[in-house]
Amino acid sequence: MEKLRVCFLGTGSMGSAVMEGLISSGHPLELISATTRSTESASKFRARGISAMAIAEAPDANALLAGDADLIVLGVKPYQIVDVLNEIKDEIAPNAVVISMAAGIKLETMAAVVPGNKNLIRTMPNTPALVGMGVTGVAPASSAAEDAIDATLELFNAVGVALEITEDQIDALSAVSGSGPAWVFYIMEQWEKIAVNHGFTAEQAALMVRGTVAGSIDLLAQSDKELAELRANVTSPGGTTEQIIASLEKADLQGIFEQSLQQALKRAREIGEGKG
Ligand SMILES: NC(=O)c1ccc[n+]([C@@H]2O[C@H](COP(=O)([O-])OP(=O)(O)OC[C@H]3O[C@@H](n4cnc5c(N)ncnc54)[C@H](OP(=O)(O)O)[C@@H]3O)[C@@H](O)[C@H]2O)c1
């Protein structure tokens, strides 16, 4: 990995998060390049010593930079993936690893544009990658070489943790961890609202809920106990916590989560079929 030339095509929120992780891991700046749409974005990278080109300045920037890369990370929007692959297909090295972060774009769709490339990899990061704590699913094409998969796992391990999965698992992974931050924030929002409804100020509610979540995560990380055991430690028989858990069970929280996941899977299938 340390000698690989990594090119980011589309370096916005997610592309730059992965790039920052790569830089923090000690990857030499001279082995990193990037494209953006606007000159303004490209200038920011150039100011840091990264070879960056904007489409606004050079319409063939993607092809120019991708041609020199061992790892090509596609960080453009999903609807742009096929166009960008078309732009670079005649320039990229046969063994280059082409990594997409785009939601909903299948490996077979990418392979149809670059049929000669065996190292196609689809990934799904999540937003905590922006603070180096992302969870990324990595789904390689069956033709991808072991070292191509390893380099991709290493790249995403630089912004959190990466796990190898099969492409048929990526929609479920998207719903669980890709959308995961939304599950967490939504639940915390509801939790803070009930604290406010019971007389606490918004600041106090935030302290209670956010502090409890942060503390519980640390407790879990520093413990050798499983979730259920840590929960049981707070749930004395006949006590108040027992009533909370019983209510959540009665409301079938797991069933609600399953239903939510099924809706996300349905929507992913629609997006995959090009339904908006
Ligand atoms: N953000 C997330 O939470 C998340 C999570 C999982 C997966 N993803 C995937 O990651 C990809 C990028 O999402 P994002 O949120 O990072 O988007 P974003 O912040 O809008 O970044 C898009 C980047 O692409 C650049 N760009 C636009 N057209 C281009 C072109 N023709 N050639 C080269 N670069 C071009 C933009 O340049 P400018 O900076 O000049 O506009 C920008 O740097 C998407 O496919 C998305 O599905 C995102």
Short mmCIF file of C-alpha atoms and ligand atoms in Angstrom, two decimals:
data_model
loop_
_atom_site.label_atom_id
_atom_site.label_comp_id
_atom_site.label_asym_id
_atom_site.label_seq_id
_atom_site.Cartn_x
_atom_site.Cartn_y
_atom_site.Cartn_z
CA MET A 1 0.00 0.00 0.00
CA GLU A 2 2.74 2.48 0.96
CA LYS A 3 4.07 2.68 -2.61
CA LEU A 4 0.69 2.75 -4.35
CA ARG A 5 -0.43 5.83 -6.27
CA VAL A 6 -3.94 6.70 -5.14
CA CYS A 7 -6.18 8.96 -7.21
CA PHE A 8 -9.48 10.37 -5.94
CA LEU A 9 -11.92 11.24 -8.72
CA GLY A 10 -14.45 13.48 -7.00
CA THR A 11 -13.03 14.64 -3.67
CA GLY A 12 -15.92 16.09 -1.67
CA SER A 13 -17.10 15.07 1.82
CA MET A 14 -16.42 11.36 1.54
CA GLY A 15 -13.50 11.47 -0.90
CA SER A 16 -11.63 14.02 1.19
CA ALA A 17 -12.39 12.12 4.43
CA VAL A 18 -10.76 9.00 2.99
CA MET A 19 -7.90 11.09 1.61
CA GLU A 20 -7.30 12.67 5.05
CA GLY A 21 -7.20 9.20 6.61
CA LEU A 22 -4.70 8.09 4.02
CA ILE A 23 -2.52 11.16 4.66
CA SER A 24 -2.74 10.64 8.45
CA SER A 25 -1.63 7.04 7.99
CA GLY A 26 1.61 8.43 6.55
CA HIS A 27 0.99 7.85 2.85
CA PRO A 28 3.35 10.13 0.86
CA LEU A 29 1.55 13.23 -0.50
CA GLU A 30 3.33 12.85 -3.84
CA LEU A 31 1.53 9.51 -4.34
CA ILE A 32 -1.91 11.10 -3.91
CA SER A 33 -3.87 12.96 -6.57
CA ALA A 34 -7.40 14.31 -6.79
CA THR A 35 -9.97 15.75 -9.13
CA THR A 36 -12.85 18.07 -8.33
CA ARG A 37 -15.44 19.92 -10.37
CA SER A 38 -14.47 23.43 -9.30
CA THR A 39 -11.15 25.26 -9.28
CA GLU A 40 -11.89 26.42 -5.73
CA SER A 41 -11.95 22.83 -4.40
CA ALA A 42 -8.87 21.78 -6.38
CA SER A 43 -6.92 24.84 -5.14
CA LYS A 44 -7.44 23.79 -1.52
CA PHE A 45 -5.76 20.45 -2.23
CA ARG A 46 -2.97 22.02 -4.28
CA ALA A 47 -2.21 24.38 -1.37
CA ARG A 48 -1.46 21.27 0.67
CA GLY A 49 0.91 19.79 -1.88
CA ILE A 50 -1.54 17.35 -3.46
CA SER A 51 -1.63 17.10 -7.22
CA ALA A 52 -5.21 18.20 -7.92
CA MET A 53 -7.06 19.17 -11.09
CA ALA A 54 -10.49 20.66 -11.58
CA ILE A 55 -12.84 19.64 -14.38
CA ALA A 56 -13.60 23.37 -14.73
CA GLU A 57 -9.96 23.93 -15.74
CA ALA A 58 -9.27 20.67 -17.59
CA PRO A 59 -12.31 18.73 -18.80
CA ASP A 60 -10.15 15.59 -19.20
CA ALA A 61 -8.73 15.84 -15.63
CA ASN A 62 -10.21 12.49 -14.57
CA ALA A 63 -8.56 10.63 -17.44
CA LEU A 64 -5.26 12.48 -16.99
CA LEU A 65 -4.86 11.64 -13.31
CA ALA A 66 -6.46 8.17 -13.33
CA GLY A 67 -4.01 6.98 -15.98
CA ASP A 68 -1.16 7.21 -13.46
CA ALA A 69 -2.90 5.56 -10.52
CA ASP A 70 -2.77 2.12 -8.91
CA LEU A 71 -5.89 2.78 -6.83
CA ILE A 72 -8.71 4.90 -8.26
CA VAL A 73 -11.34 6.00 -5.74
CA LEU A 74 -14.61 7.18 -7.30
CA GLY A 75 -16.07 9.84 -5.00
CA VAL A 76 -18.51 11.43 -7.43
CA LYS A 77 -22.28 11.17 -7.07
CA PRO A 78 -23.85 7.86 -8.09
CA TYR A 79 -25.40 9.29 -11.28
CA GLN A 80 -21.88 10.34 -12.44
CA ILE A 81 -20.13 6.97 -11.99
CA VAL A 82 -20.78 5.61 -15.49
CA ASP A 83 -19.78 8.91 -17.13
CA VAL A 84 -16.53 9.10 -15.15
CA LEU A 85 -15.72 5.45 -15.96
CA ASN A 86 -16.30 6.22 -19.63
CA GLU A 87 -13.90 9.18 -19.36
CA ILE A 88 -11.10 7.07 -17.82
CA LYS A 89 -11.61 3.64 -19.42
CA ASP A 90 -8.96 4.04 -22.14
CA GLU A 91 -6.35 5.47 -19.76
CA ILE A 92 -6.41 3.26 -16.68
CA ALA A 93 -3.81 0.53 -16.16
CA PRO A 94 -5.18 -3.02 -16.61
CA ASN A 95 -4.35 -3.90 -12.99
CA ALA A 96 -5.61 -0.64 -11.48
CA VAL A 97 -8.03 -1.09 -8.58
CA VAL A 98 -11.24 0.85 -9.24
CA ILE A 99 -13.11 1.54 -6.00
CA SER A 100 -16.58 3.05 -6.02
CA MET A 101 -18.14 4.62 -2.94
CA ALA A 102 -21.42 5.29 -4.75
CA ALA A 103 -24.69 4.05 -3.34
CA GLY A 104 -26.76 1.84 -5.61
CA ILE A 105 -24.34 1.42 -8.55
CA LYS A 106 -23.74 -2.28 -9.14
CA LEU A 107 -20.42 -3.93 -9.99
CA GLU A 108 -21.98 -5.30 -13.19
CA THR A 109 -22.89 -1.74 -14.24
CA MET A 110 -19.27 -0.68 -13.72
CA ALA A 111 -17.90 -3.82 -15.42
CA ALA A 112 -20.01 -3.10 -18.50
CA VAL A 113 -18.03 0.13 -18.97
CA VAL A 114 -14.56 -1.25 -18.10
CA PRO A 115 -14.83 -4.95 -19.02
CA GLY A 116 -11.02 -5.37 -19.11
CA ASN A 117 -10.63 -4.36 -15.48
CA LYS A 118 -10.73 -7.26 -13.00
CA ASN A 119 -10.21 -5.22 -9.84
CA LEU A 120 -13.56 -3.51 -9.41
CA ILE A 121 -14.61 -2.93 -5.82
CA ARG A 122 -17.79 -1.46 -4.42
CA THR A 123 -17.71 0.11 -0.98
CA MET A 124 -20.15 1.72 1.42
CA PRO A 125 -18.61 4.00 4.05
CA ASN A 126 -20.54 6.01 6.63
CA THR A 127 -20.19 9.60 7.83
CA PRO A 128 -18.16 8.91 11.01
CA ALA A 129 -15.35 8.36 8.46
CA LEU A 130 -15.20 12.17 8.54
CA VAL A 131 -13.77 11.88 12.07
CA GLY A 132 -11.72 8.75 11.42
CA MET A 133 -14.34 6.40 12.94
CA GLY A 134 -16.23 5.16 9.90
CA VAL A 135 -17.50 1.67 9.20
CA THR A 136 -17.02 0.66 5.57
CA GLY A 137 -18.32 -2.40 3.77
CA VAL A 138 -16.02 -3.56 0.97
CA ALA A 139 -17.59 -5.75 -1.72
CA PRO A 140 -15.08 -6.89 -4.37
CA ALA A 141 -15.91 -8.32 -7.78
CA SER A 142 -15.31 -12.08 -7.82
CA SER A 143 -12.43 -11.42 -10.26
CA ALA A 144 -10.65 -8.97 -7.91
CA ALA A 145 -7.13 -9.96 -6.83
CA GLU A 146 -6.35 -10.57 -3.16
CA ASP A 147 -3.85 -7.67 -3.03
CA ALA A 148 -6.45 -5.32 -4.57
CA ILE A 149 -8.93 -6.25 -1.82
CA ASP A 150 -6.25 -5.91 0.88
CA ALA A 151 -5.25 -2.45 -0.36
CA THR A 152 -8.91 -1.34 -0.30
CA LEU A 153 -9.43 -2.68 3.23
CA GLU A 154 -6.26 -0.87 4.30
CA LEU A 155 -7.46 2.38 2.70
CA PHE A 156 -10.77 2.32 4.58
CA ASN A 157 -9.18 1.07 7.81
CA ALA A 158 -7.36 4.42 7.77
CA VAL A 159 -10.73 6.13 8.41
CA GLY A 160 -12.19 3.62 10.87
CA VAL A 161 -12.87 -0.06 10.33
CA ALA A 162 -13.52 -1.92 7.09
CA LEU A 163 -15.16 -5.30 6.64
CA GLU A 164 -15.21 -7.47 3.55
CA ILE A 165 -18.68 -8.50 2.43
CA THR A 166 -20.32 -9.84 -0.72
CA GLU A 167 -22.17 -7.51 -3.06
CA ASP A 168 -25.51 -9.10 -2.20
CA GLN A 169 -24.97 -7.93 1.40
CA ILE A 170 -24.23 -4.30 0.54
CA ASP A 171 -27.82 -3.03 0.65
CA ALA A 172 -28.31 -4.53 4.11
CA LEU A 173 -24.96 -3.10 5.23
CA SER A 174 -26.07 0.26 3.84
CA ALA A 175 -29.23 0.10 5.92
CA VAL A 176 -27.42 -0.98 9.09
CA SER A 177 -24.15 0.99 9.09
CA GLY A 178 -24.34 3.31 6.03
CA SER A 179 -27.58 4.81 7.38
CA GLY A 180 -26.48 3.90 10.92
CA PRO A 181 -25.67 7.42 12.05
CA ALA A 182 -29.26 8.43 11.18
CA TRP A 183 -30.65 5.59 13.35
CA VAL A 184 -28.47 6.71 16.24
CA PHE A 185 -29.21 10.43 15.89
CA TYR A 186 -32.95 9.86 15.45
CA ILE A 187 -33.16 7.70 18.57
CA MET A 188 -31.15 10.26 20.53
CA GLU A 189 -33.47 13.03 19.29
CA GLN A 190 -36.54 11.17 20.63
CA TRP A 191 -34.77 10.43 23.88
CA GLU A 192 -33.84 14.10 24.39
CA LYS A 193 -37.43 15.14 23.61
CA ILE A 194 -38.86 12.99 26.39
CA ALA A 195 -36.32 14.46 28.81
CA VAL A 196 -37.46 17.97 27.81
CA ASN A 197 -41.11 16.86 28.19
CA HIS A 198 -40.26 15.96 31.77
CA GLY A 199 -39.01 19.40 32.72
CA PHE A 200 -35.35 19.43 31.75
CA THR A 201 -33.92 22.19 29.58
CA ALA A 202 -32.69 21.28 26.10
CA GLU A 203 -29.11 21.72 27.36
CA GLN A 204 -29.71 19.41 30.31
CA ALA A 205 -31.42 16.84 28.06
CA ALA A 206 -28.46 16.96 25.67
CA LEU A 207 -25.99 16.50 28.51
CA MET A 208 -27.94 13.54 29.88
CA VAL A 209 -28.52 11.72 26.58
CA ARG A 210 -25.25 12.50 24.75
CA GLY A 211 -23.23 11.92 27.90
CA THR A 212 -24.97 8.62 28.50
CA VAL A 213 -24.39 7.44 24.92
CA ALA A 214 -20.71 8.45 24.97
CA GLY A 215 -20.19 6.90 28.40
CA SER A 216 -21.99 3.67 27.47
CA ILE A 217 -19.87 3.28 24.32
CA ASP A 218 -16.70 3.74 26.39
CA LEU A 219 -17.97 1.32 29.01
CA LEU A 220 -18.64 -1.26 26.31
CA ALA A 221 -15.22 -0.67 24.72
CA GLN A 222 -13.40 -1.07 28.03
CA SER A 223 -15.40 -4.10 29.14
CA ASP A 224 -15.17 -7.74 28.12
CA LYS A 225 -18.95 -8.07 28.57
CA GLU A 226 -21.56 -8.34 25.83
CA LEU A 227 -24.36 -5.78 25.32
CA ALA A 228 -27.02 -7.92 27.00
CA GLU A 229 -24.86 -8.40 30.10
CA LEU A 230 -24.08 -4.71 30.43
CA ARG A 231 -27.79 -4.00 30.06
CA ALA A 232 -28.64 -6.63 32.69
CA ASN A 233 -26.20 -4.89 35.06
CA VAL A 234 -28.45 -1.79 34.94
CA THR A 235 -31.70 -3.77 35.17
CA SER A 236 -32.41 -4.89 38.73
CA PRO A 237 -35.28 -7.36 39.04
CA GLY A 238 -38.40 -5.49 40.08
CA GLY A 239 -36.75 -2.11 39.44
CA THR A 240 -37.61 0.80 37.16
CA THR A 241 -35.25 -0.06 34.28
CA GLU A 242 -36.98 -3.42 33.99
CA GLN A 243 -40.21 -1.53 33.22
CA ILE A 244 -38.49 0.47 30.44
CA ILE A 245 -37.11 -2.66 28.77
CA ALA A 246 -40.46 -4.46 29.14
CA SER A 247 -42.23 -1.53 27.42
CA LEU A 248 -39.73 -1.52 24.55
CA GLU A 249 -40.16 -5.29 24.16
CA LYS A 250 -43.96 -4.98 24.24
CA ALA A 251 -43.77 -2.31 21.51
CA ASP A 252 -41.67 -4.81 19.53
CA LEU A 253 -38.74 -2.46 18.95
CA GLN A 254 -36.86 -5.20 17.09
CA GLY A 255 -39.87 -5.67 14.80
CA ILE A 256 -39.93 -1.92 14.11
CA PHE A 257 -36.19 -2.00 13.32
CA GLU A 258 -36.72 -4.98 10.98
CA GLN A 259 -39.58 -3.21 9.23
CA SER A 260 -37.41 -0.10 8.80
CA LEU A 261 -34.59 -2.18 7.34
CA GLN A 262 -37.01 -3.90 4.92
CA GLN A 263 -38.18 -0.49 3.67
CA ALA A 264 -34.56 0.56 3.09
CA LEU A 265 -33.89 -2.68 1.16
CA LYS A 266 -36.99 -2.06 -0.98
CA ARG A 267 -35.83 1.47 -1.75
CA ALA A 268 -32.29 0.24 -2.58
CA ARG A 269 -33.80 -2.24 -5.08
CA GLU A 270 -35.81 0.59 -6.68
CA ILE A 271 -32.71 2.82 -6.93
CA GLY A 272 -30.78 -0.12 -8.43
CA GLU A 273 -33.53 -0.47 -11.05
CA GLY A 274 -33.11 3.22 -11.88
CA LYS A 275 -36.34 4.36 -10.20
CA GLY A 276 -35.05 7.76 -9.11
N1 LIG B 1 -21.52 11.54 2.26
C1 LIG B 1 -21.94 10.36 2.69
O1 LIG B 1 -22.46 10.19 3.78
C2 LIG B 1 -21.72 9.12 1.85
C3 LIG B 1 -21.84 7.86 2.47
C4 LIG B 1 -21.63 6.74 1.68
C5 LIG B 1 -21.34 6.86 0.33
N2 LIG B 1 -21.25 8.10 -0.23
C6 LIG B 1 -20.99 8.20 -1.65
O2 LIG B 1 -19.83 8.98 -1.85
C7 LIG B 1 -19.96 9.67 -3.09
C8 LIG B 1 -19.62 11.13 -2.87
O3 LIG B 1 -20.54 11.69 -1.96
P1 LIG B 1 -20.16 13.03 -1.19
O4 LIG B 1 -21.16 13.18 -0.10
O5 LIG B 1 -18.71 13.02 -0.84
O6 LIG B 1 -20.43 14.10 -2.35
P2 LIG B 1 -19.86 15.59 -2.49
O7 LIG B 1 -19.41 16.11 -1.17
O8 LIG B 1 -20.86 16.35 -3.27
O9 LIG B 1 -18.55 15.40 -3.38
C9 LIG B 1 -18.58 15.19 -4.76
C10 LIG B 1 -17.21 15.58 -5.30
O10 LIG B 1 -17.20 15.30 -6.72
C11 LIG B 1 -16.65 16.45 -7.39
N3 LIG B 1 -17.12 16.39 -8.77
C12 LIG B 1 -18.32 16.74 -9.29
N4 LIG B 1 -18.38 16.43 -10.62
C13 LIG B 1 -17.17 15.87 -10.91
C14 LIG B 1 -16.60 15.33 -12.09
N5 LIG B 1 -17.27 15.29 -13.25
N6 LIG B 1 -15.35 14.83 -12.04
C15 LIG B 1 -14.64 14.84 -10.87
N7 LIG B 1 -15.12 15.34 -9.73
C16 LIG B 1 -16.37 15.85 -9.75
C17 LIG B 1 -17.10 17.62 -6.57
O11 LIG B 1 -16.28 18.76 -6.86
P3 LIG B 1 -16.51 20.19 -6.14
O12 LIG B 1 -15.91 20.02 -4.76
O13 LIG B 1 -15.73 21.15 -6.96
O14 LIG B 1 -17.98 20.42 -6.14
C18 LIG B 1 -16.86 17.06 -5.17
O15 LIG B 1 -15.49 17.18 -4.83
C19 LIG B 1 -21.38 9.45 -3.60
O16 LIG B 1 -21.36 8.52 -4.66
C20 LIG B 1 -22.10 8.89 -2.41
O17 LIG B 1 -23.11 7.95 -2.78
C21 LIG B 1 -21.42 9.24 0.50
#
